[in-house]
Amino acid sequence: THFSFFFFICFFFSFIASRSICWVVFFFYKKKTPRIFFFFFFFQAEDGIRDAQESRGLGDVYKRQPIINVVGHSLGGALANLFSSVLSAIWPDTRIYLTTFGSPRVGSATWAAHMDQNPHLHILRVVNGLDIVTLIPTWIGLMDTVMHAGPQLTVGWDTVSKRCAESKLRTMKNMLDLLNPSWSLERTCAEQAVNQFHLNYSYNFESFLSAQGYTGQGWCDPGATLNF
């Protein structure tokens, strides 16, 4: 189910970009139970020959410039963030579209500001309900704050229970608070969020797209524009 959903997302964004070639790289992580993290990379092939005439605006400015789309879920989302930051450093004039689903926090405030201020880097961070994975880690190393980069699109918030929506989990600043005996409600909400939200992006995201008017093969229309 998860494979089919993210495989669809890969081709959906490639069709939106038009004439794209898509590579799928799978990240396998095995502990007690085999888990699969998805990371998608696709590169758009632009028009071959530029017309020998004066510029016709932004469309002509972008002519023949590559477009790189990077999409990832969970750990794949974290890797997608890091990969995009590396790509933007190597090819600073390349347009990069970074879309993540359920990505944990990745970098420092300086890193996040650098990502947000890059005019060639377009970020969309999708969060399903009260996905606990998107709220951690709050810090690493010597208590350095870890942050997200880019705007957040929340889907399925109406499916979050009232008690969890009003809990302290949403505004958690220190992940060690989950060990606090007084945080029993937050621990319960966090445990439930793994199966309810983190491993179930397909339903709420497809519902969101349907509400925006994208149904069936219409989502793959090269001329479509997402109204996030």
XYZ file of N, CA, C and O in Angstrom, residues 5 8-9 11-13 15-17 124 153 155 202-228:
156
model
N 1.399 4.077 -3.057
C 1.089 5.482 -2.833
C 2.266 6.372 -3.226
O 2.121 7.308 -4.002
N 3.011 6.415 -6.855
C 2.075 7.311 -7.526
C 2.508 8.765 -7.368
O 2.486 9.544 -8.322
N 2.937 9.150 -6.147
C 3.369 10.520 -5.898
C 4.557 10.869 -6.788
O 4.649 11.960 -7.339
N 5.347 9.672 -9.764
C 4.933 9.925 -11.144
C 4.000 11.117 -11.237
O 3.970 11.810 -12.243
N 3.243 11.394 -10.190
C 2.355 12.562 -10.184
C 3.163 13.841 -10.350
O 2.895 14.660 -11.222
N 4.201 14.005 -9.535
C 5.009 15.206 -9.634
C 5.836 15.229 -10.909
O 6.128 16.294 -11.443
N 4.799 14.122 -13.793
C 3.887 14.562 -14.842
C 3.617 16.056 -14.728
O 3.462 16.753 -15.721
N 3.517 16.547 -13.488
C 3.307 17.973 -13.293
C 4.474 18.754 -13.914
O 4.305 19.788 -14.541
N 5.689 18.232 -13.724
C 6.868 18.894 -14.285
C 6.923 18.723 -15.795
O 7.474 19.551 -16.500
N 7.972 22.063 0.065
C 6.639 21.783 0.586
C 6.765 20.615 1.553
O 7.217 19.536 1.178
N 2.297 21.991 5.029
C 0.923 21.714 4.627
C 0.402 20.589 5.512
O 0.910 19.474 5.464
N -2.487 18.020 6.531
C -3.688 17.348 6.034
C -4.219 16.442 7.143
O -3.472 15.979 7.997
N -1.412 8.205 2.735
C -2.138 8.096 1.475
C -3.587 8.578 1.582
O -4.044 9.353 0.740
N -4.309 8.134 2.603
C -5.740 8.443 2.688
C -5.995 9.944 2.809
O -6.749 10.530 2.026
N -5.361 10.594 3.787
C -5.633 12.013 4.017
C -5.075 12.903 2.909
O -5.667 13.932 2.572
N -3.934 12.513 2.317
C -3.388 13.338 1.238
C -4.230 13.206 -0.028
O -4.470 14.183 -0.738
N -4.712 11.993 -0.302
C -5.588 11.811 -1.451
C -6.904 12.556 -1.242
O -7.459 13.118 -2.185
N -7.387 12.587 0.000
C -8.612 13.338 0.295
C -8.385 14.830 0.078
O -9.263 15.543 -0.437
N -7.193 15.301 0.467
C -6.864 16.711 0.262
C -6.836 17.045 -1.230
O -7.387 18.057 -1.665
N -6.186 16.192 -2.024
C -6.117 16.438 -3.463
C -7.507 16.411 -4.090
O -7.820 17.215 -4.969
N -8.342 15.497 -3.629
C -9.713 15.425 -4.149
C -10.476 16.700 -3.832
O -11.236 17.215 -4.660
N -10.259 17.235 -2.625
C -10.938 18.473 -2.229
C -10.474 19.655 -3.072
O -11.212 20.632 -3.254
N -9.243 19.556 -3.619
C -8.722 20.607 -4.487
C -9.178 20.444 -5.932
O -8.846 21.254 -6.795
N -9.920 19.344 -6.193
C -10.437 19.129 -7.533
C -9.638 18.184 -8.392
O -9.885 18.067 -9.589
N -8.655 17.492 -7.793
C -7.841 16.552 -8.554
C -8.329 15.136 -8.296
O -8.234 14.624 -7.184
N -8.875 14.525 -9.314
C -9.408 13.171 -9.173
C -8.898 12.297 -10.308
O -8.781 12.732 -11.453
N -8.610 11.054 -9.985
C -8.211 10.092 -11.004
C -7.004 10.547 -11.801
O -6.063 11.130 -11.282
N -7.026 10.304 -13.099
C -5.910 10.634 -13.963
C -5.746 12.128 -14.154
O -4.737 12.584 -14.671
N -6.740 12.907 -13.725
C -6.620 14.347 -13.846
C -5.445 14.905 -13.073
O -4.933 15.975 -13.375
N -5.010 14.171 -12.042
C -3.862 14.615 -11.252
C -2.598 14.641 -12.093
O -1.656 15.349 -11.786
N -2.572 13.849 -13.144
C -1.359 13.741 -13.964
C -1.388 14.675 -15.152
O -0.578 14.543 -16.062
N -2.309 15.610 -15.187
C -2.387 16.569 -16.281
C -1.162 17.479 -16.244
O -0.941 18.182 -15.256
N -0.327 17.480 -17.302
C 0.877 18.325 -17.298
C 0.588 19.792 -17.108
O 1.431 20.537 -16.669
N -0.644 20.211 -17.426
C -0.967 21.620 -17.291
C -1.596 21.972 -15.959
O -1.973 23.118 -15.715
N -1.713 20.995 -15.062
C -2.375 21.227 -13.771
C -1.488 22.070 -12.862
O -0.272 22.055 -12.950
N -2.132 22.804 -11.969
C -1.413 23.619 -10.981
C -1.961 23.290 -9.603
O -3.160 23.380 -9.370
N -1.087 22.924 -8.677
C -1.514 22.610 -7.315
C -1.747 23.884 -6.524
O -0.896 24.775 -6.513
N -2.899 23.986 -5.878
C -3.231 25.159 -5.093
C -3.001 24.888 -3.606
O -3.928 24.767 -2.830
N -1.736 24.744 -3.221
C -1.416 24.480 -1.811
C -1.492 25.768 -1.017
O -1.086 26.801 -1.462
